Amino acid sequence: MDSSEQEKVDGDIGVEKKKDKTANGYGGDGGEPKGTASSADQDSGDFYDVEIEKSNGEKEEKPPQESKEESTSISSKTEEFNDKEITINSPKIYCNARNHYLPAIKSQAHLPKPDPPATPRVERSQSLSIAETMPSIGKYISDRSSSFSAAIVRRLSSWKEDNGDLVVKNDSLNLEVTEFHIPGVKVIVKLKSEAERLGLDLKGRISFFTRSNCRDCTAVRHFFREKGLIYVEINIDVFPKREKELIERTGSSQVPQIFFNEKWYGGLTALNELRNSGEMEVKLREMVGERCPEGAPPIPVYGVDDEEEEDDVLLETVRSLRKTLPIQDRLIKMKMVKNCFSGVDLVEGIMDHLDRGRKKSVITAKLMAQKHFFHHVFGENEFEEGNHFYRFLEHEPFIMGCFNYRSSTNDSEPKPASFLADRLSKLMFAILEAYASDDRLHVNYSGIDRSEEFRRYLNVARDLQRVNMKLLSPNERLALFLNLHNAMAIHAVISIGHPEGVLDKRAFFNEFLYLVGGYPYSLNIILNGTLRRNRTSPYSFFRPFSKGDRRLELAPPKLNPLIHFGLCNGTRSSPAVRFFTADGVENELRCAAKEYFQRGAIQFNMEKRTVYLTRIIKWYNEDFGTEKDILKWVMKYLDSTQSGLLAHLLADDGHINIMYQDYDWSGNL
């Protein structure tokens, strides 16, 4: 072969190799070319066009595979060049800028086909294009199909009871979906409800009356959920006016009371008899097979306030004073105080408006102060005539940060504190029953935000603005502040989200405020100022209340360490969310502590003589005593296995290492 022929061969092979590397490429299963040959040049001629992918990501037509004849011709000529050394030089190829086609020399049949480049191994962390991943995904699914079926059959078989029905064990709020975790794959299967499997076509309505925190009502609710039956629940603690209807229909206010369409069926006992009779499907078709008539209990109307509000008897006078008093900024004790007025001006304003003497006007002013229409600018007194300055509640600097404040203060007659405390607990019990998992470790905050129960709770929270908290007994105050803390935490998650960073935690615990009894309360103030009797919070050097703060009067007479296990801040490591009653708050706190420790708040390493405690105890160690006292105190709230292990460590008086678990700040969703 002379030099000119050798140059032609070098150019041909160089162009072909350039085409294979840049335009065509090779797949991982034999080196099929990816370029597209134009149909006009596919069978004859020396050139064909290679189509380039457009920069905007549009897919071009895929290349047709080379014919078997051409492949055979190439392979048959390969042996002629086995003993010859060929030098390949790749010449430059220029593309026509007006289209997306690259001219290239067609592969010669008498030349050997170069080996495709090795496909690099792709790690799992690298992202693949759809074209690269689809074949492997299809092959993977095909290979694992048999293992999928076997795993699902084994999982379903483990859920069969003696009667052969499937039992869905699922802690999530959606009881109809079960997740199967197979190595490498997550399969979600939606199971049919019992009503669907039995073919029950119920056109009527199942409804029942309930109360909050009622065991029998919970049992009825779970029964209908497990059967997959649609029902209407009428909670007379949420809708108080429906209690009168219940008495008219049944002659009693006892709950639960079940109705199939307009027919009153009975309570939990009657429902159990129906279930055990074996004729439940037949009875349901008879009683709820037809459309619901007008005589059935109506569905509760959402978004309508059926509770009457009564204006305060002093409201007319207060409104007049807001307009007539000289309210202005003043420099008092070297401090600039905004929007204040003097006590003398207040008394004279009352005298002019009510046409009373000075003595009666002073009494009226003190009554206004007791109802928290205004406060002393420095909190020095309730009200005294003289050179003292006061400020209306709506002008307080903290008022705009209170989330139970709506553009103006609540000027209605303050409701009794015991009534509001009871109403708040019942509404929050109803919220948990509807929007929390059975173990109360997972909360559906988006569902709560849209619920009627939460809307009515916000109305109760607004009624707390000027409530007289001093009228509550110690147990009532303890239960109210525990419940208020947990309710505020739910409201804070809905309004500002779970705390993630340092700034978020400050906003969540310190800046999310409620106006209660005329004063601002945050989660930090409720815990460290009120329930812990004005002790410093973790990593802080300042007490929540200064000397003379009137909120100190509401602190319990003695610190109870169990409060830490009744407070939920919306995180996974906090105790489960719960609410308390005034009559049983002490016993309910003990149950909360037992539940928390038995859920993993204490762990043991017997070989290293180490006890791992919840970090809550480290943060508030002054509430529990020394480390040895802590272990003895904790033993009262452990189960038999845990208490046995701890007793074994304490028996020989040897050294015990105490470590603290990491705290999970992620949300309890």
XYZ file of C-alpha atoms in Angstrom:
669
model
C 0.000 0.000 0.000
C 1.585 3.332 -1.116
C 1.617 6.492 0.968
C -1.459 8.093 -0.650
C -3.567 5.030 -0.011
C -2.279 4.841 3.561
C -3.305 8.495 4.155
C -6.790 7.775 2.810
C -7.115 4.787 5.119
C -5.908 6.859 8.073
C -8.410 9.603 7.312
C -11.274 7.159 6.893
C -10.548 5.337 10.119
C -9.930 8.587 11.995
C -13.268 10.019 10.925
C -15.023 6.768 11.786
C -13.489 6.729 15.262
C -14.370 10.375 15.769
C -17.946 9.592 14.773
C -18.135 6.624 17.153
C -16.835 8.643 20.123
C -18.635 11.934 19.702
C -21.739 11.450 17.612
C -22.725 7.801 17.898
C -21.370 6.514 21.194
C -21.868 2.939 22.326
C -24.344 1.357 24.663
C -23.403 -1.081 27.344
C -24.633 -4.169 25.480
C -22.651 -4.512 22.275
C -21.865 -1.025 20.992
C -24.923 -0.133 18.929
C -24.423 3.280 17.311
C -26.643 6.157 18.482
C -26.225 8.449 15.441
C -29.001 8.874 12.885
C -28.273 8.170 9.212
C -30.347 9.991 6.624
C -32.427 7.668 4.502
C -30.999 9.075 1.240
C -27.427 8.045 2.037
C -28.057 4.843 3.940
C -27.567 2.416 1.021
C -25.230 4.239 -1.389
C -22.742 7.095 -1.570
C -19.711 7.966 0.509
C -21.299 10.346 3.089
C -24.230 10.362 5.464
C -25.442 12.854 8.075
C -25.203 12.302 11.830
C -27.938 14.066 13.805
C -26.794 15.964 16.911
C -28.957 16.397 20.045
C -30.440 19.867 20.274
C -29.208 22.084 23.072
C -32.718 22.750 24.342
C -33.119 19.116 25.321
C -35.522 18.104 22.516
C -35.182 14.473 21.519
C -34.218 13.703 17.891
C -35.100 10.548 16.014
C -33.215 7.457 17.103
C -30.802 5.930 14.522
C -31.766 2.768 12.716
C -29.464 -0.144 13.433
C -26.872 -1.090 10.842
C -27.891 -3.906 8.529
C -26.707 -7.413 9.220
C -25.049 -7.523 5.791
C -22.813 -4.579 6.563
C -21.908 -5.953 9.978
C -21.039 -9.321 8.439
C -18.932 -7.687 5.749
C -16.959 -5.759 8.288
C -16.351 -8.741 10.527
C -15.247 -10.907 7.585
C -12.497 -8.456 6.633
C -11.143 -8.015 10.133
C -8.635 -10.854 9.894
C -6.755 -9.220 7.009
C -5.463 -6.475 9.308
C -4.660 -8.498 12.405
C -0.922 -8.467 11.739
C -0.688 -4.884 10.465
C -0.127 -1.784 12.597
C -2.458 1.031 11.597
C -1.891 4.628 12.707
C -5.172 6.558 13.112
C -5.220 10.318 12.731
C -8.535 12.108 13.279
C -9.006 15.076 10.931
C -11.099 18.092 11.838
C -14.759 17.992 10.797
C -16.773 21.152 10.397
C -20.526 21.287 10.944
C -22.990 23.266 8.897
C -24.256 25.982 11.246
C -27.657 26.126 9.534
C -28.790 22.670 10.677
C -28.073 19.993 13.250
C -26.474 17.443 10.924
C -22.748 16.599 10.901
C -21.249 15.283 7.596
C -19.081 12.215 8.155
C -17.406 9.542 5.991
C -19.369 6.311 5.830
C -17.680 3.244 7.358
C -15.791 1.149 4.789
C -16.691 -2.504 4.620
C -13.083 -3.762 4.131
C -11.730 -2.083 7.287
C -11.866 -3.557 10.807
C -14.426 -2.123 13.175
C -12.686 -0.545 16.210
C -13.572 -1.836 19.652
C -16.105 0.301 21.545
C -14.804 2.268 24.524
C -15.409 0.714 27.913
C -18.528 2.010 29.622
C -17.519 3.663 32.924
C -19.104 2.338 36.059
C -21.750 4.722 37.364
C -22.083 5.163 41.130
C -25.513 5.301 42.749
C -25.031 8.909 43.721
C -24.577 10.006 40.111
C -27.664 11.079 38.201
C -28.464 9.254 34.968
C -30.396 10.366 31.978
C -33.757 8.772 31.265
C -32.312 6.934 28.260
C -29.627 5.371 30.439
C -31.808 4.437 33.406
C -34.914 3.053 31.682
C -33.386 -0.216 30.406
C -31.850 -0.960 33.814
C -35.091 -0.142 35.633
C -37.069 -2.425 33.343
C -34.587 -5.237 33.815
C -34.584 -4.717 37.597
C -38.374 -4.817 37.845
C -38.493 -7.920 35.705
C -35.882 -9.681 37.840
C -37.545 -8.758 41.118
C -41.172 -9.404 40.180
C -41.183 -12.860 41.688
C -39.659 -11.628 44.945
C -42.282 -8.830 45.092
C -45.113 -11.325 44.892
C -43.584 -13.621 47.479
C -42.918 -10.773 49.915
C -46.447 -9.369 49.577
C -48.003 -12.801 50.078
C -45.908 -13.396 53.198
C -46.809 -9.961 54.559
C -50.507 -10.382 53.930
C -50.488 -13.896 55.361
C -49.070 -12.588 58.631
C -52.094 -10.276 59.002
C -54.747 -12.938 58.760
C -56.773 -13.730 61.826
C -58.673 -16.909 62.513
C -61.648 -15.688 60.515
C -59.458 -15.030 57.507
C -60.070 -11.271 57.386
C -57.184 -8.914 56.898
C -56.231 -6.689 59.806
C -54.412 -3.526 58.789
C -51.927 -2.587 61.470
C -50.876 0.931 60.751
C -50.015 3.827 63.040
C -50.585 6.457 60.393
C -53.728 8.527 60.193
C -54.793 6.958 56.886
C -55.962 3.531 57.951
C -56.625 2.361 54.394
C -53.025 2.434 53.160
C -50.316 -0.002 54.189
C -46.677 0.291 53.214
C -44.584 -2.751 52.364
C -40.837 -2.206 52.693
C -38.947 -4.565 50.389
C -35.152 -4.140 50.045
C -34.620 -1.505 47.394
C -38.311 -0.921 46.708
C -41.243 0.610 48.554
C -44.652 -0.770 47.557
C -47.842 0.996 48.673
C -50.994 -1.103 48.605
C -54.450 0.350 49.205
C -56.633 -2.238 50.863
C -60.347 -2.409 50.340
C -62.501 -1.580 53.331
C -64.780 -4.235 54.733
C -67.791 -2.398 53.322
C -66.254 -2.551 49.843
C -65.335 -6.226 50.152
C -68.838 -7.105 51.314
C -70.382 -5.031 48.551
C -72.397 -2.864 50.953
C -74.053 -0.099 48.971
C -75.281 2.068 51.839
C -77.141 5.136 50.629
C -78.236 6.277 54.074
C -76.381 7.937 56.933
C -74.776 6.578 60.084
C -74.510 9.223 62.788
C -73.795 9.157 66.496
C -73.573 11.636 69.372
C -70.333 11.727 71.390
C -68.408 13.672 74.006
C -64.699 14.421 74.225
C -62.437 12.067 76.188
C -65.087 9.301 76.302
C -63.891 5.676 76.095
C -67.162 4.261 74.790
C -67.311 6.962 72.117
C -63.750 6.099 71.090
C -64.710 2.425 70.786
C -67.675 3.256 68.515
C -65.481 5.517 66.390
C -62.808 2.825 65.965
C -65.446 0.227 65.080
C -66.833 2.264 62.190
C -63.332 3.161 60.991
C -62.236 -0.472 60.949
C -65.334 -1.461 58.982
C -64.705 1.333 56.505
C -68.159 2.807 57.094
C -68.743 6.509 56.548
C -70.280 8.198 59.585
C -71.187 11.610 60.964
C -69.981 12.363 64.498
C -71.822 14.986 66.533
C -69.652 15.947 69.500
C -71.856 17.830 71.946
C -68.741 19.269 73.610
C -67.874 20.912 70.305
C -71.495 21.745 69.421
C -73.093 22.376 72.843
C -76.513 23.270 71.498
C -76.893 19.783 70.013
C -77.188 18.323 73.528
C -80.780 19.506 73.685
C -81.534 17.597 70.477
C -79.904 14.473 71.936
C -82.129 14.605 75.001
C -85.236 15.106 72.860
C -84.411 12.111 70.661
C -83.239 9.642 73.339
C -84.570 10.988 76.638
C -81.041 11.106 78.056
C -77.770 12.980 77.638
C -75.649 9.832 77.872
C -73.298 9.058 74.977
C -72.591 7.419 72.622
C -75.976 7.224 70.913
C -76.074 5.744 67.403
C -78.592 6.552 64.670
C -79.112 4.677 61.397
C -80.837 7.286 59.270
C -83.632 8.633 61.525
C -83.825 5.475 63.672
C -82.214 5.509 67.104
C -80.358 2.219 67.563
C -78.666 2.560 70.968
C -75.188 2.824 72.409
C -72.017 0.736 72.492
C -73.794 -2.293 74.002
C -76.332 -2.406 71.166
C -73.531 -2.059 68.609
C -71.622 -4.988 70.144
C -74.750 -7.125 70.033
C -75.212 -6.267 66.369
C -71.611 -7.186 65.595
C -71.786 -10.504 67.471
C -75.132 -11.492 65.957
C -73.578 -12.353 62.609
C -76.290 -10.439 60.787
C -74.647 -7.056 60.743
C -74.530 -6.786 56.937
C -78.217 -7.664 56.631
C -79.228 -5.199 59.338
C -77.144 -2.416 57.804
C -78.774 -2.945 54.421
C -82.208 -2.815 56.042
C -81.546 0.296 58.139
C -79.191 2.334 55.926
C -79.919 0.920 52.487
C -82.269 3.750 51.569
C -81.495 7.432 51.282
C -81.469 9.404 54.504
C -84.814 11.099 55.245
C -85.182 14.589 56.652
C -85.931 13.295 60.146
C -82.358 12.061 60.711
C -79.972 14.059 62.940
C -78.662 16.878 60.720
C -74.988 17.179 59.865
C -73.248 19.831 62.030
C -72.911 23.203 60.348
C -69.311 24.392 60.262
C -68.201 28.012 60.402
C -71.196 29.239 62.400
C -70.804 30.538 65.942
C -73.723 29.360 68.052
C -72.391 30.807 71.320
C -73.761 34.165 72.368
C -71.450 36.990 73.394
C -72.440 39.590 75.981
C -70.891 43.041 76.042
C -69.128 44.129 79.201
C -71.212 46.404 81.438
C -68.358 48.929 81.461
C -67.821 48.840 77.707
C -69.748 52.020 76.943
C -67.710 53.967 79.488
C -64.430 52.477 78.237
C -65.249 53.404 74.646
C -65.945 56.970 75.713
C -62.653 57.173 77.627
C -60.695 55.838 74.635
C -61.949 58.814 72.639
C -61.742 61.595 75.221
C -58.649 60.883 77.369
C -55.411 62.748 76.496
C -53.417 59.678 75.404
C -49.860 60.608 74.477
C -46.179 59.684 74.800
C -44.510 60.793 78.034
C -41.038 60.692 79.556
C -41.476 58.899 82.886
C -38.574 57.891 85.134
C -36.102 58.579 82.339
C -38.023 56.251 80.006
C -40.156 57.136 77.038
C -43.593 55.595 77.566
C -45.967 55.583 74.609
C -49.746 55.940 74.531
C -50.318 56.544 78.243
C -52.657 58.674 80.353
C -52.683 59.796 83.968
C -54.896 58.429 86.720
C -56.243 61.903 87.443
C -57.432 62.302 83.860
C -59.082 58.884 84.014
C -61.074 59.705 87.157
C -62.219 63.029 85.759
C -63.250 61.371 82.515
C -65.379 58.845 84.401
C -66.952 61.647 86.457
C -67.917 63.547 83.317
C -69.270 60.521 81.477
C -71.235 58.899 84.321
C -71.979 62.041 86.262
C -70.664 60.503 89.488
C -68.677 61.712 92.419
C -64.942 61.252 92.700
C -65.158 58.380 95.188
C -67.481 56.280 93.014
C -65.406 57.145 89.960
C -62.263 55.796 91.650
C -64.114 52.534 92.431
C -65.196 52.291 88.793
C -61.597 52.858 87.649
C -60.368 50.048 89.925
C -63.027 47.724 88.520
C -61.818 48.551 84.994
C -58.275 47.714 86.018
C -59.394 44.371 87.525
C -61.041 43.532 84.197
C -57.753 44.341 82.421
C -59.014 47.221 80.311
C -55.786 49.025 81.251
C -52.610 48.479 83.309
C -50.026 50.589 85.071
C -47.191 51.328 82.643
C -44.635 49.805 85.079
C -46.962 47.340 86.803
C -46.580 49.099 90.154
C -50.230 48.977 91.189
C -53.681 48.034 89.982
C -55.021 51.585 90.146
C -54.357 54.581 92.362
C -55.449 58.136 91.881
C -52.562 60.547 91.708
C -49.393 60.947 89.712
C -49.540 57.478 88.114
C -49.754 56.616 84.478
C -51.679 53.848 82.768
C -52.108 52.396 79.319
C -55.040 50.674 77.597
C -54.540 46.993 76.852
C -54.643 47.495 73.074
C -51.728 49.968 73.353
C -49.350 47.570 75.124
C -46.130 47.060 73.117
C -46.504 43.268 73.136
C -50.097 43.199 71.868
C -49.326 42.860 68.161
C -47.276 39.718 68.830
C -50.189 37.903 70.475
C -51.717 35.293 68.188
C -55.074 35.307 70.005
C -55.478 39.032 69.296
C -57.592 40.073 66.282
C -57.169 43.768 65.464
C -58.908 44.724 68.732
C -59.222 43.390 72.232
C -62.157 41.257 73.257
C -64.527 43.703 74.961
C -67.157 41.078 75.796
C -67.984 40.308 79.392
C -65.191 37.959 80.592
C -66.415 34.389 80.928
C -65.658 32.449 84.125
C -62.136 31.061 84.104
C -63.316 27.553 85.066
C -65.737 27.500 82.121
C -63.030 28.542 79.653
C -60.547 26.031 81.087
C -63.070 23.202 80.725
C -64.089 24.334 77.230
C -60.479 24.512 76.069
C -59.658 20.989 77.296
C -62.756 19.454 75.666
C -62.045 21.082 72.316
C -58.433 19.926 72.343
C -59.489 16.388 73.338
C -61.799 16.396 70.316
C -58.953 17.589 68.084
C -56.662 14.766 69.227
C -59.358 12.147 68.721
C -59.877 13.282 65.140
C -56.406 14.361 63.985
C -53.801 12.410 65.984
C -52.667 8.802 65.858
C -53.834 6.432 68.566
C -50.544 6.783 70.477
C -50.649 10.597 69.993
C -47.094 10.602 68.619
C -48.165 11.842 65.181
C -50.362 14.868 64.576
C -52.090 15.964 61.377
C -51.526 19.714 61.667
C -52.955 20.557 58.251
C -56.175 18.722 59.154
C -56.382 20.581 62.466
C -55.925 23.914 60.723
C -59.006 23.257 58.554
C -61.183 21.807 61.302
C -64.201 23.285 63.025
C -62.806 22.224 66.403
C -59.706 24.382 65.914
C -61.773 27.358 64.742
C -63.804 27.155 67.917
C -60.643 26.753 69.983
C -59.345 30.053 68.576
C -62.545 31.709 69.815
C -61.883 30.314 73.300
C -58.273 31.522 73.127
C -59.568 35.016 72.350
C -61.868 34.824 75.374
C -58.774 34.337 77.569
C -57.592 37.910 76.974
C -59.255 39.414 80.061
C -60.115 36.312 82.098
C -59.558 36.433 85.859
C -57.111 33.566 86.476
C -57.024 34.183 90.232
C -60.458 32.599 90.620
C -59.113 29.140 89.672
C -58.067 26.538 92.218
C -54.405 25.336 92.168
C -55.294 22.140 90.268
C -57.444 24.066 87.812
C -54.592 26.501 87.151
C -52.105 23.645 86.756
C -54.321 21.819 84.247
C -55.090 25.043 82.369
C -51.440 26.030 81.934
C -50.480 22.497 80.848
C -53.295 22.451 78.316
C -52.598 25.996 77.177
C -48.930 25.165 76.567
C -49.752 22.138 74.410
C -52.511 23.972 72.537
C -50.202 26.919 71.866
C -47.534 24.527 70.550
C -50.043 23.128 68.028
C -51.073 26.662 67.053
C -47.407 27.693 66.709
C -46.624 24.764 64.393
C -49.608 25.692 62.222
C -48.721 29.408 62.171
C -44.906 29.532 62.020
C -43.811 25.899 61.566
C -41.566 23.552 63.522
C -38.386 25.086 64.966
C -35.328 24.079 62.923
C -32.546 26.546 63.748
C -31.618 28.799 66.646
C -33.666 31.726 65.345
C -36.660 29.462 64.736
C -36.490 28.171 68.307
C -36.417 31.707 69.655
C -39.488 32.624 67.619
C -41.252 29.398 68.564
C -40.599 29.388 72.318
C -40.235 33.081 73.162
C -41.984 35.214 70.539
C -45.173 33.256 69.892
C -47.461 34.930 72.450
C -50.972 34.638 73.847
C -52.736 37.380 75.777
C -54.063 35.647 78.907
C -55.583 37.504 81.826
C -54.247 40.814 80.535
C -50.604 39.643 80.289
C -48.468 38.030 77.561
C -47.518 34.350 77.793
C -45.100 32.420 75.613
C -44.217 28.729 75.777
C -41.080 29.690 77.691
C -43.002 31.851 80.166
C -45.601 29.129 80.820
C -42.938 26.492 81.458
C -40.151 28.373 83.212
C -42.026 31.351 84.624
C -45.303 29.819 85.799
C -45.003 26.026 86.081
C -41.347 26.062 87.258
C -41.910 29.019 89.575
C -39.724 31.561 87.746
C -36.586 29.498 87.112
C -34.102 30.135 84.337
C -34.501 28.233 81.100
C -31.627 26.069 79.753
C -28.601 28.093 78.608
C -30.099 31.324 79.954
C -29.066 33.552 82.866
C -32.285 35.545 83.228
C -35.531 34.630 84.915
C -38.740 35.093 82.913
C -40.379 37.338 85.530
C -38.884 40.361 87.195
C -39.568 41.198 90.800
C -43.156 42.256 91.357
C -44.510 40.686 88.147
C -48.174 39.900 88.755
C -47.949 36.685 86.755
C -45.954 35.175 89.642
C -49.166 35.080 91.673
C -50.453 32.282 89.385
C -47.460 29.964 89.885
C -48.217 26.665 91.690
C -47.324 26.556 95.382
C -44.749 23.818 94.758
C -42.768 22.701 91.717
C -43.827 19.305 90.380
C -41.096 17.684 88.195
C -43.752 15.623 86.413
C -44.793 18.674 84.414
C -41.887 18.035 82.016
C -43.540 14.813 80.841
C -46.923 16.416 80.238
C -45.677 19.188 77.949
C -45.339 18.632 74.197
C -43.506 21.092 71.955
C -44.306 19.389 68.640
C -41.006 17.483 68.261
C -40.339 13.755 68.055
C -38.334 13.552 71.271
C -40.893 15.417 73.356
C -43.615 13.545 75.268
C -46.743 12.598 73.355
C -49.274 15.395 73.085
C -52.026 15.148 75.694
C -54.466 17.280 77.653
C -55.471 17.205 81.294
C -58.509 17.528 83.511
C -58.579 19.560 86.717
C -59.851 16.638 88.808
C -57.251 14.101 87.683
C -54.244 16.214 86.727
C -51.871 14.660 89.291
C -52.654 11.075 88.308
C -52.606 11.991 84.601
C -49.108 13.475 84.994
C -47.888 10.233 86.586
C -49.335 8.263 83.665
C -47.629 10.639 81.230
C -44.248 10.086 82.934
C -44.651 6.270 82.860
C -45.605 6.365 79.189
C -42.638 8.563 78.299
C -40.004 6.475 80.097
C -41.407 3.197 78.813
C -41.282 4.594 75.280
C -37.476 4.836 75.368
C -36.613 7.855 77.514
C -34.320 5.569 79.537
C -31.969 2.871 78.222
C -29.302 0.661 79.825
C -25.857 -0.736 79.018
C -25.256 -3.230 81.801
C -21.675 -4.081 80.733
C -20.573 -0.458 80.908
C -22.861 0.297 83.880
C -24.330 3.191 81.919
C -27.821 4.644 82.002
C -28.980 6.753 79.048
C -31.612 9.301 80.085
C -33.692 11.745 78.125
C -32.009 15.094 77.600
C -34.981 16.814 79.217
C -33.614 15.726 82.606
C -30.230 17.271 81.797
C -31.788 20.573 80.773
C -33.852 20.815 83.965
C -31.618 18.869 86.376
C -32.238 21.305 89.227
C -35.873 20.167 89.255
C -34.872 16.516 89.837
C -31.944 16.711 92.300
C -28.571 14.975 92.179
C -27.808 12.198 89.704
C -28.329 9.452 92.283
C -31.594 11.044 93.393
C -32.675 11.219 89.762
C -32.222 7.456 89.290
C -34.206 6.676 92.432
C -36.932 9.089 91.384
C -37.136 7.654 87.871
C -37.555 4.080 89.145
C -41.137 4.832 90.231
C -42.164 5.349 86.613
C -40.483 2.352 84.925
C -41.955 -0.991 83.952
C -40.854 -4.186 85.701
C -37.994 -4.927 83.290
C -36.569 -1.425 83.394
C -36.896 -1.085 87.165
C -35.199 -4.490 87.614
C -32.187 -3.411 85.564
C -31.900 -0.108 87.397
C -32.296 -1.786 90.795
C -29.469 -4.179 89.885
C -27.169 -1.249 89.131
C -28.090 0.583 92.319
C -27.809 -2.500 94.567
C -23.994 -2.808 94.719
C -23.379 0.919 95.345
C -20.921 0.988 92.443
C -20.379 3.922 90.145
C -23.092 4.405 87.523
C -22.424 6.424 84.402
C -25.272 8.672 83.319
C -25.366 9.721 79.683
C -28.017 11.746 77.921
C -29.718 10.872 74.656
C -29.693 13.128 71.619
C -32.825 15.199 71.184
C -34.694 14.870 67.888
C -36.026 18.308 66.929
C -37.878 17.114 63.830
C -41.658 17.487 63.871
C -44.107 14.884 65.181
C -45.905 14.675 61.852
